[in-house]
PDB file of C-alpha atoms in Angstrom:
ATOM      1  CA  MET A   1       0.000   0.000   0.000  1.00 52.00           C
ATOM      2  CA  MET A   2       1.597   3.282  -1.100  1.00 53.00           C
ATOM      3  CA  THR A   3       1.269   6.299   1.182  1.00 54.00           C
ATOM      4  CA  SER A   4       1.624   9.923   0.113  1.00 52.00           C
ATOM      5  CA  THR A   5       4.672  11.704   1.559  1.00 53.00           C
ATOM      6  CA  LYS A   6       4.134  15.203   0.211  1.00 54.00           C
ATOM      7  CA  LYS A   7       5.903  17.716   2.421  1.00 57.00           C
ATOM      8  CA  VAL A   8       4.867  21.256   3.221  1.00 51.00           C
ATOM      9  CA  GLY A   9       7.661  23.780   2.783  1.00 57.00           C
ATOM     10  CA  THR A  10       8.573  26.188   5.581  1.00 61.00           C
ATOM     11  CA  ASN A  11      10.308  29.571   5.562  1.00 70.00           C
ATOM     12  CA  GLY A  12       9.716  29.856   1.822  1.00 70.00           C
ATOM     13  CA  GLN A  13      11.843  26.800   1.046  1.00 80.00           C
ATOM     14  CA  THR A  14      10.867  24.304  -1.640  1.00 85.00           C
ATOM     15  CA  ALA A  15       9.169  21.256  -0.143  1.00 90.00           C
ATOM     16  CA  MET A  16      11.109  17.975  -0.250  1.00 90.00           C
ATOM     17  CA  GLN A  17       9.525  15.515  -2.658  1.00 92.00           C
ATOM     18  CA  THR A  18      10.450  12.341  -0.777  1.00 93.00           C
ATOM     19  CA  PRO A  19       9.957   8.797  -2.089  1.00 95.00           C
ATOM     20  CA  PRO A  20       6.724   6.945  -1.268  1.00 95.00           C
ATOM     21  CA  VAL A  21       6.302   4.927   1.935  1.00 97.00           C
ATOM     22  CA  VAL A  22       5.481   1.306   1.134  1.00 97.00           C
ATOM     23  CA  SER A  23       4.919  -2.035   2.842  1.00 98.00           C
ATOM     24  CA  PRO A  24       7.899  -4.208   3.923  1.00 98.00           C
ATOM     25  CA  GLN A  25       7.187  -6.560   0.990  1.00 98.00           C
ATOM     26  CA  ASP A  26       7.201  -3.741  -1.570  1.00 98.00           C
ATOM     27  CA  TRP A  27      10.314  -2.222   0.023  1.00 98.00           C
ATOM     28  CA  GLU A  28      12.166  -5.560  -0.278  1.00 98.00           C
ATOM     29  CA  ALA A  29      11.061  -5.915  -3.894  1.00 98.00           C
ATOM     30  CA  ALA A  30      12.407  -2.443  -4.670  1.00 98.00           C
ATOM     31  CA  ARG A  31      15.675  -3.256  -2.897  1.00 97.00           C
ATOM     32  CA  LEU A  32      16.145  -6.451  -4.913  1.00 97.00           C
ATOM     33  CA  GLN A  33      15.383  -4.621  -8.143  1.00 97.00           C
ATOM     34  CA  LEU A  34      18.097  -2.062  -7.384  1.00 98.00           C
ATOM     35  CA  LEU A  35      20.472  -4.826  -6.242  1.00 97.00           C
ATOM     36  CA  VAL A  36      20.567  -6.192  -9.801  1.00 96.00           C
ATOM     37  CA  LYS A  37      22.009  -2.877 -11.001  1.00 97.00           C
ATOM     38  CA  GLU A  38      24.355  -2.619  -8.021  1.00 97.00           C
ATOM     39  CA  LYS A  39      25.838  -6.046  -8.738  1.00 96.00           C
ATOM     40  CA  ALA A  40      26.274  -5.126 -12.390  1.00 97.00           C
ATOM     41  CA  HIS A  41      28.088  -1.998 -11.218  1.00 97.00           C
ATOM     42  CA  THR A  42      30.383  -4.105  -9.025  1.00 96.00           C
ATOM     43  CA  ARG A  43      31.206  -6.444 -11.907  1.00 97.00           C
ATOM     44  CA  ALA A  44      31.879  -3.464 -14.165  1.00 98.00           C
ATOM     45  CA  ARG A  45      34.182  -1.995 -11.531  1.00 97.00           C
ATOM     46  CA  ASP A  46      36.089  -5.290 -11.299  1.00 98.00           C
ATOM     47  CA  ALA A  47      36.406  -5.401 -15.092  1.00 98.00           C
ATOM     48  CA  LEU A  48      37.717  -1.837 -15.122  1.00 97.00           C
ATOM     49  CA  ALA A  49      40.304  -2.721 -12.476  1.00 98.00           C
ATOM     50  CA  ALA A  50      41.372  -5.708 -14.593  1.00 98.00           C
ATOM     51  CA  GLU A  51      41.806  -3.412 -17.582  1.00 98.00           C
ATOM     52  CA  ARG A  52      43.768  -0.991 -15.406  1.00 97.00           C
ATOM     53  CA  ARG A  53      46.192  -3.795 -14.500  1.00 98.00           C
ATOM     54  CA  ARG A  54      46.911  -4.146 -18.226  1.00 98.00           C
ATOM     55  CA  MET A  55      47.658  -0.486 -18.836  1.00 97.00           C
ATOM     56  CA  PRO A  56      51.106   0.221 -20.310  1.00 98.00           C
ATOM     57  CA  TRP A  57      53.790   1.459 -17.928  1.00 98.00           C
ATOM     58  CA  MET A  58      55.915   4.585 -18.219  1.00 98.00           C
ATOM     59  CA  ALA A  59      59.556   4.409 -17.160  1.00 98.00           C
ATOM     60  CA  VAL A  60      60.612   7.020 -14.602  1.00 98.00           C
ATOM     61  CA  ASP A  61      64.203   7.873 -15.469  1.00 97.00           C
ATOM     62  CA  LYS A  62      64.470  11.241 -13.738  1.00 97.00           C
ATOM     63  CA  THR A  63      65.804  11.459 -10.188  1.00 98.00           C
ATOM     64  CA  TYR A  64      63.578  13.028  -7.542  1.00 98.00           C
ATOM     65  CA  ALA A  65      64.368  14.151  -3.999  1.00 98.00           C
ATOM     66  CA  PHE A  66      62.044  14.477  -1.014  1.00 98.00           C
ATOM     67  CA  GLU A  67      62.483  15.376   2.630  1.00 98.00           C
ATOM     68  CA  GLY A  68      61.228  13.001   5.297  1.00 98.00           C
ATOM     69  CA  PRO A  69      61.373  13.119   9.093  1.00 97.00           C
ATOM     70  CA  GLY A  70      64.843  11.578   8.943  1.00 97.00           C
ATOM     71  CA  GLY A  71      66.248  13.602   6.063  1.00 98.00           C
ATOM     72  CA  LYS A  72      66.555  13.344   2.296  1.00 98.00           C
ATOM     73  CA  LEU A  73      64.732  10.550   0.446  1.00 98.00           C
ATOM     74  CA  SER A  74      64.643   9.415  -3.174  1.00 98.00           C
ATOM     75  CA  LEU A  75      61.573   8.166  -5.027  1.00 98.00           C
ATOM     76  CA  HIS A  76      63.068   4.681  -4.642  1.00 98.00           C
ATOM     77  CA  ASP A  77      63.223   5.211  -0.853  1.00 98.00           C
ATOM     78  CA  LEU A  78      59.507   6.010  -0.695  1.00 98.00           C
ATOM     79  CA  PHE A  79      58.697   2.407  -1.638  1.00 98.00           C
ATOM     80  CA  GLN A  80      60.141   1.287   1.721  1.00 98.00           C
ATOM     81  CA  GLY A  81      61.320  -1.934   0.081  1.00 98.00           C
ATOM     82  CA  ARG A  82      57.919  -2.780  -1.392  1.00 98.00           C
ATOM     83  CA  ARG A  83      57.045  -3.172  -5.058  1.00 98.00           C
ATOM     84  CA  GLN A  84      54.139  -0.751  -5.250  1.00 98.00           C
ATOM     85  CA  LEU A  85      53.911   2.906  -4.264  1.00 98.00           C
ATOM     86  CA  ILE A  86      50.884   5.212  -4.139  1.00 98.00           C
ATOM     87  CA  VAL A  87      51.641   8.931  -3.798  1.00 98.00           C
ATOM     88  CA  TYR A  88      48.855  11.398  -3.018  1.00 98.00           C
ATOM     89  CA  ARG A  89      49.729  15.050  -3.590  1.00 98.00           C
ATOM     90  CA  ALA A  90      48.171  16.950  -0.689  1.00 98.00           C
ATOM     91  CA  PHE A  91      48.121  20.736  -0.654  1.00 97.00           C
ATOM     92  CA  PHE A  92      49.696  21.962   2.579  1.00 98.00           C
ATOM     93  CA  GLU A  93      52.051  24.858   2.018  1.00 97.00           C
ATOM     94  CA  PRO A  94      52.193  28.672   1.989  1.00 96.00           C
ATOM     95  CA  GLY A  95      49.452  30.120  -0.194  1.00 96.00           C
ATOM     96  CA  VAL A  96      47.032  27.234   0.401  1.00 97.00           C
ATOM     97  CA  PHE A  97      43.789  28.018   2.243  1.00 96.00           C
ATOM     98  CA  GLY A  98      44.240  26.960   5.868  1.00 96.00           C
ATOM     99  CA  TRP A  99      48.002  27.496   6.055  1.00 97.00           C
ATOM    100  CA  PRO A 100      49.748  27.175   8.445  1.00 96.00           C
ATOM    101  CA  ASP A 101      47.203  25.588  10.785  1.00 96.00           C
ATOM    102  CA  HIS A 102      45.593  23.234   8.283  1.00 97.00           C
ATOM    103  CA  ALA A 103      46.049  21.593   4.922  1.00 98.00           C
ATOM    104  CA  CYS A 104      43.521  22.195   2.148  1.00 96.00           C
ATOM    105  CA  ARG A 105      40.048  21.172   3.303  1.00 97.00           C
ATOM    106  CA  GLY A 106      39.596  18.739   0.419  1.00 96.00           C
ATOM    107  CA  CYS A 107      43.000  17.105   0.925  1.00 96.00           C
ATOM    108  CA  SER A 108      42.256  16.914   4.640  1.00 97.00           C
ATOM    109  CA  MET A 109      39.009  15.077   3.872  1.00 96.00           C
ATOM    110  CA  VAL A 110      41.059  12.555   1.899  1.00 97.00           C
ATOM    111  CA  ALA A 111      43.554  12.201   4.758  1.00 97.00           C
ATOM    112  CA  ASP A 112      40.753  11.649   7.276  1.00 97.00           C
ATOM    113  CA  GLN A 113      39.468   8.700   5.241  1.00 97.00           C
ATOM    114  CA  VAL A 114      42.737   6.779   4.879  1.00 98.00           C
ATOM    115  CA  ALA A 115      42.448   3.264   6.297  1.00 97.00           C
ATOM    116  CA  HIS A 116      45.224   1.742   8.383  1.00 97.00           C
ATOM    117  CA  VAL A 117      48.177   1.445   6.014  1.00 98.00           C
ATOM    118  CA  SER A 118      49.257  -1.935   7.419  1.00 97.00           C
ATOM    119  CA  HIS A 119      46.667  -3.608   5.171  1.00 98.00           C
ATOM    120  CA  LEU A 120      48.237  -2.020   2.091  1.00 98.00           C
ATOM    121  CA  ASN A 121      51.692  -2.905   3.348  1.00 98.00           C
ATOM    122  CA  ALA A 122      50.595  -6.551   3.598  1.00 97.00           C
ATOM    123  CA  ARG A 123      49.931  -6.426  -0.156  1.00 97.00           C
ATOM    124  CA  ASP A 124      53.435  -5.128  -0.952  1.00 98.00           C
ATOM    125  CA  THR A 125      52.138  -1.561  -1.261  1.00 98.00           C
ATOM    126  CA  THR A 126      53.224   1.702   0.366  1.00 98.00           C
ATOM    127  CA  LEU A 127      51.053   4.815   0.627  1.00 98.00           C
ATOM    128  CA  VAL A 128      52.723   8.221   0.932  1.00 98.00           C
ATOM    129  CA  PHE A 129      51.324  11.749   1.079  1.00 98.00           C
ATOM    130  CA  ALA A 130      53.473  14.530  -0.406  1.00 98.00           C
ATOM    131  CA  SER A 131      53.316  18.302   0.032  1.00 98.00           C
ATOM    132  CA  ARG A 132      55.622  21.311  -0.234  1.00 98.00           C
ATOM    133  CA  ALA A 133      55.364  22.243   3.447  1.00 98.00           C
ATOM    134  CA  PRO A 134      58.552  21.776   5.525  1.00 98.00           C
ATOM    135  CA  GLN A 135      58.736  18.625   7.616  1.00 98.00           C
ATOM    136  CA  ALA A 136      58.357  20.520  10.885  1.00 98.00           C
ATOM    137  CA  ASP A 137      54.959  21.788   9.742  1.00 98.00           C
ATOM    138  CA  ILE A 138      53.899  18.388   8.384  1.00 98.00           C
ATOM    139  CA  ILE A 139      54.812  16.673  11.657  1.00 98.00           C
ATOM    140  CA  ARG A 140      52.889  19.308  13.624  1.00 98.00           C
ATOM    141  CA  LEU A 141      49.842  18.917  11.364  1.00 98.00           C
ATOM    142  CA  LYS A 142      49.862  15.114  11.573  1.00 98.00           C
ATOM    143  CA  GLN A 143      50.028  15.234  15.365  1.00 98.00           C
ATOM    144  CA  ARG A 144      47.168  17.740  15.534  1.00 97.00           C
ATOM    145  CA  MET A 145      44.934  15.759  13.171  1.00 98.00           C
ATOM    146  CA  GLY A 146      45.884  12.256  14.290  1.00 97.00           C
ATOM    147  CA  TRP A 147      47.192  11.199  10.860  1.00 98.00           C
ATOM    148  CA  THR A 148      49.826   8.477  10.736  1.00 97.00           C
ATOM    149  CA  MET A 149      50.516   7.840   7.030  1.00 98.00           C
ATOM    150  CA  PRO A 150      54.024   8.664   5.762  1.00 98.00           C
ATOM    151  CA  TRP A 151      54.123  12.273   4.548  1.00 98.00           C
ATOM    152  CA  VAL A 152      57.083  13.771   2.706  1.00 98.00           C
ATOM    153  CA  THR A 153      58.105  17.197   1.447  1.00 98.00           C
ATOM    154  CA  ILE A 154      58.408  17.767  -2.313  1.00 98.00           C
ATOM    155  CA  THR A 155      61.654  19.599  -3.113  1.00 98.00           C
ATOM    156  CA  ASP A 156      61.806  19.585  -6.914  1.00 98.00           C
ATOM    157  CA  SER A 157      59.609  19.202 -10.009  1.00 98.00           C
ATOM    158  CA  PHE A 158      57.917  15.942  -8.921  1.00 98.00           C
ATOM    159  CA  ASP A 159      54.494  17.590  -8.628  1.00 98.00           C
ATOM    160  CA  ALA A 160      54.714  19.376 -11.981  1.00 98.00           C
ATOM    161  CA  ASP A 161      56.079  16.299 -13.750  1.00 98.00           C
ATOM    162  CA  PHE A 162      53.296  14.020 -12.538  1.00 98.00           C
ATOM    163  CA  GLY A 163      50.227  16.185 -13.054  1.00 97.00           C
ATOM    164  CA  VAL A 164      49.777  17.468  -9.503  1.00 97.00           C
ATOM    165  CA  GLY A 165      51.412  20.884  -9.596  1.00 96.00           C
ATOM    166  CA  GLU A 166      48.144  22.836  -9.553  1.00 94.00           C
ATOM    167  CA  TRP A 167      45.651  20.238  -8.321  1.00 94.00           C
ATOM    168  CA  HIS A 168      45.536  17.187  -6.089  1.00 96.00           C
ATOM    169  CA  GLY A 169      45.967  13.718  -7.567  1.00 97.00           C
ATOM    170  CA  THR A 170      47.090  10.162  -6.895  1.00 98.00           C
ATOM    171  CA  ASN A 171      50.011   8.616  -8.771  1.00 98.00           C
ATOM    172  CA  VAL A 172      50.861   4.902  -8.708  1.00 98.00           C
ATOM    173  CA  PHE A 173      54.341   3.491  -9.264  1.00 98.00           C
ATOM    174  CA  TYR A 174      55.848   0.019  -9.532  1.00 98.00           C
ATOM    175  CA  ARG A 175      59.416  -0.890  -8.632  1.00 98.00           C
ATOM    176  CA  ASP A 176      61.317  -3.674 -10.365  1.00 98.00           C
ATOM    177  CA  GLY A 177      64.651  -3.699  -8.583  1.00 97.00           C
ATOM    178  CA  ASP A 178      66.093  -0.226  -9.160  1.00 97.00           C
ATOM    179  CA  ARG A 179      63.779   0.522 -12.092  1.00 98.00           C
ATOM    180  CA  ILE A 180      60.638   2.555 -11.399  1.00 98.00           C
ATOM    181  CA  PHE A 181      57.532   2.819 -13.570  1.00 98.00           C
ATOM    182  CA  ARG A 182      54.480   5.048 -13.441  1.00 98.00           C
ATOM    183  CA  THR A 183      51.455   2.783 -13.861  1.00 98.00           C
ATOM    184  CA  TYR A 184      48.367   4.882 -13.110  1.00 98.00           C
ATOM    185  CA  PHE A 185      47.102   8.357 -12.255  1.00 98.00           C
ATOM    186  CA  VAL A 186      43.760   9.630 -10.980  1.00 97.00           C
ATOM    187  CA  LYS A 187      42.641  13.111  -9.949  1.00 95.00           C
ATOM    188  CA  SER A 188      39.598  15.304  -9.368  1.00 93.00           C
ATOM    189  CA  ARG A 189      36.517  13.241  -8.492  1.00 93.00           C
ATOM    190  CA  GLY A 190      38.531  10.059  -8.875  1.00 91.00           C
ATOM    191  CA  ASP A 191      40.247  10.968  -5.612  1.00 91.00           C
ATOM    192  CA  GLU A 192      36.863  10.887  -3.861  1.00 90.00           C
ATOM    193  CA  GLN A 193      37.023   7.089  -3.960  1.00 92.00           C
ATOM    194  CA  MET A 194      40.433   6.909  -2.329  1.00 95.00           C
ATOM    195  CA  GLY A 195      41.061   6.132   1.320  1.00 96.00           C
ATOM    196  CA  GLY A 196      39.823   2.548   1.615  1.00 96.00           C
ATOM    197  CA  THR A 197      42.194  -0.395   1.270  1.00 98.00           C
ATOM    198  CA  TRP A 198      40.232  -1.972  -1.595  1.00 97.00           C
ATOM    199  CA  ASN A 199      40.024   1.153  -3.710  1.00 97.00           C
ATOM    200  CA  TYR A 200      43.723   1.793  -3.288  1.00 98.00           C
ATOM    201  CA  LEU A 201      44.614  -1.765  -4.270  1.00 98.00           C
ATOM    202  CA  ASP A 202      42.283  -1.595  -7.266  1.00 98.00           C
ATOM    203  CA  ILE A 203      44.381   1.196  -8.809  1.00 98.00           C
ATOM    204  CA  THR A 204      47.682  -0.652  -8.384  1.00 98.00           C
ATOM    205  CA  PRO A 205      49.252  -2.772 -11.150  1.00 98.00           C
ATOM    206  CA  LEU A 206      49.038  -5.942  -9.021  1.00 98.00           C
ATOM    207  CA  GLY A 207      45.512  -5.325  -7.741  1.00 98.00           C
ATOM    208  CA  ARG A 208      44.230  -7.075  -4.620  1.00 98.00           C
ATOM    209  CA  GLN A 209      46.351 -10.101  -5.523  1.00 98.00           C
ATOM    210  CA  GLU A 210      43.548 -12.577  -4.847  1.00 97.00           C
ATOM    211  CA  VAL A 211      42.809 -15.639  -6.983  1.00 96.00           C
ATOM    212  CA  TRP A 212      39.393 -14.451  -8.217  1.00 96.00           C
ATOM    213  CA  GLU A 213      40.849 -11.432  -9.997  1.00 97.00           C
ATOM    214  CA  ASP A 214      41.377 -11.287 -13.740  1.00 98.00           C
ATOM    215  CA  SER A 215      45.084 -10.486 -13.828  1.00 98.00           C
ATOM    216  CA  PRO A 216      47.836 -11.120 -16.409  1.00 97.00           C
ATOM    217  CA  GLU A 217      49.631 -14.451 -16.236  1.00 97.00           C
ATOM    218  CA  GLY A 218      52.263 -14.714 -13.530  1.00 97.00           C
ATOM    219  CA  TYR A 219      50.863 -11.964 -11.308  1.00 98.00           C
ATOM    220  CA  PRO A 220      50.989 -12.758  -7.556  1.00 97.00           C
ATOM    221  CA  GLN A 221      47.684 -14.081  -6.234  1.00 97.00           C
ATOM    222  CA  THR A 222      46.750 -15.719  -2.942  1.00 95.00           C
ATOM    223  CA  PRO A 223      43.497 -17.344  -1.729  1.00 95.00           C
ATOM    224  CA  THR A 224      40.679 -14.864  -1.256  1.00 93.00           C
ATOM    225  CA  TYR A 225      40.308 -13.355   2.254  1.00 93.00           C
ATOM    226  CA  LYS A 226      43.102 -15.499   3.729  1.00 94.00           C
ATOM    227  CA  TRP A 227      45.703 -12.741   3.975  1.00 95.00           C
ATOM    228  CA  TRP A 228      43.396 -10.487   6.017  1.00 95.00           C
ATOM    229  CA  ASN A 229      44.530  -9.796   9.568  1.00 96.00           C
ATOM    230  CA  TRP A 230      44.220  -7.388  12.480  1.00 96.00           C
ATOM    231  CA  HIS A 231      46.304  -4.334  11.659  1.00 96.00           C
ATOM    232  CA  ASP A 232      48.657  -4.993  14.585  1.00 96.00           C
ATOM    233  CA  SER A 233      49.124  -8.685  13.766  1.00 95.00           C
ATOM    234  CA  TYR A 234      50.603  -8.847  10.268  1.00 95.00           C
ATOM    235  CA  SER A 235      53.821 -10.831  10.167  1.00 92.00           C
ATOM    236  CA  GLU A 236      55.815 -11.077   6.951  1.00 87.00           C
ATOM    237  CA  GLY A 237      55.868 -14.600   5.559  1.00 85.00           C
ATOM    238  CA  ALA A 238      53.426 -15.962   8.144  1.00 87.00           C
ATOM    239  CA  ALA A 239      50.916 -18.600   7.028  1.00 89.00           C
ATOM    240  CA  PRO A 240      47.207 -17.720   7.394  1.00 89.00           C
ATOM    241  CA  ASP A 241      45.691 -18.621  10.763  1.00 90.00           C
ATOM    242  CA  GLN A 242      43.888 -21.950  10.355  1.00 93.00           C
ATOM    243  CA  ARG A 243      40.855 -20.832  12.350  1.00 93.00           C
ATOM    244  CA  TRP A 244      40.471 -17.789  10.100  1.00 93.00           C
ATOM    245  CA  VAL A 245      40.806 -20.031   7.045  1.00 92.00           C
ATOM    246  CA  GLU A 246      37.904 -22.162   8.296  1.00 92.00           C
ATOM    247  CA  ILE A 247      35.732 -19.127   9.055  1.00 92.00           C
ATOM    248  CA  SER A 248      36.435 -17.392   5.745  1.00 92.00           C
ATOM    249  CA  ASP A 249      35.895 -20.646   3.809  1.00 89.00           C
ATOM    250  CA  ALA A 250      32.485 -21.064   5.433  1.00 90.00           C
ATOM    251  CA  GLY A 251      31.555 -17.454   4.702  1.00 86.00           C
ATOM    252  CA  GLU A 252      32.648 -17.719   1.075  1.00 84.00           C
ATOM    253  CA  LYS A 253      30.714 -20.962   0.615  1.00 85.00           C
ATOM    254  CA  ALA A 254      27.535 -19.370   1.976  1.00 83.00           C
ATOM    255  CA  PHE A 255      28.049 -16.373  -0.299  1.00 78.00           C
ATOM    256  CA  ARG A 256      28.523 -18.587  -3.384  1.00 80.00           C
ATOM    257  CA  GLU A 257      25.426 -20.626  -2.558  1.00 77.00           C
ATOM    258  CA  GLU A 258      23.336 -17.478  -2.113  1.00 78.00           C
ATOM    259  CA  ALA A 259      24.609 -16.056  -5.402  1.00 71.00           C
ATOM    260  CA  ALA A 260      23.845 -19.322  -7.205  1.00 73.00           C
ATOM    261  CA  GLY A 261      20.323 -19.306  -5.810  1.00 73.00           C
ATOM    262  CA  GLU A 262      19.734 -15.781  -7.058  1.00 68.00           C
ATOM    263  CA  ARG A 263      20.763 -16.787 -10.588  1.00 67.00           C
ATOM    264  CA  GLN A 264      18.259 -19.662 -10.726  1.00 62.00           C
TER     265      GLN A 264
END
């Protein structure tokens, strides 16, 4: 039974034309109808990530220098020994709205959404923020805002060379020994999706590195869910906890059975 929800405006404001109020059965039917489109969107997003993993790479031959809490760093150093590097250009420097107390409001929104970086690190990926503010100011800002991600100072043309001189953006790099490649770049509204572990991994050349992904031959992949851990419990080279394997196997089985039932 559909009920009218026409609203009366107050203070001269336009009345909100809200959706109809329906029975629980009709609400569930509407939810399932939308779910079909949402699942198609998820599959399209996975396909786009697979295509992204097949994008050509660009060699980075120029040398870049940054300042970190401990002194000078190269682009190679930013990887921290890992194969993948994500660099977000955050605007915190003289001339930026908020200086010197705050970084740009938009960049600060991005920083506030960053998940614990240990999960990225467990997938051979390092996340770094980069700005032109001196390290003393960056350290002060991080302490004030409670941010813990690595954050370096740009000292040369890195920002201009990689499309983030005048606007924020996220660059992705891959390291093969001493060779470095630029593999992806996203900016503007694309940065709105950043912050979560999955979205970060989906823009990297290796992806989530789970067996269900459509990745080129030879790419590293491990059983789905099994690498997950508490952020203070990752141990390099450790085998998955057997109890977690049992729990995740049961959850995946139930999910597959439910999905199969929906297709019938």
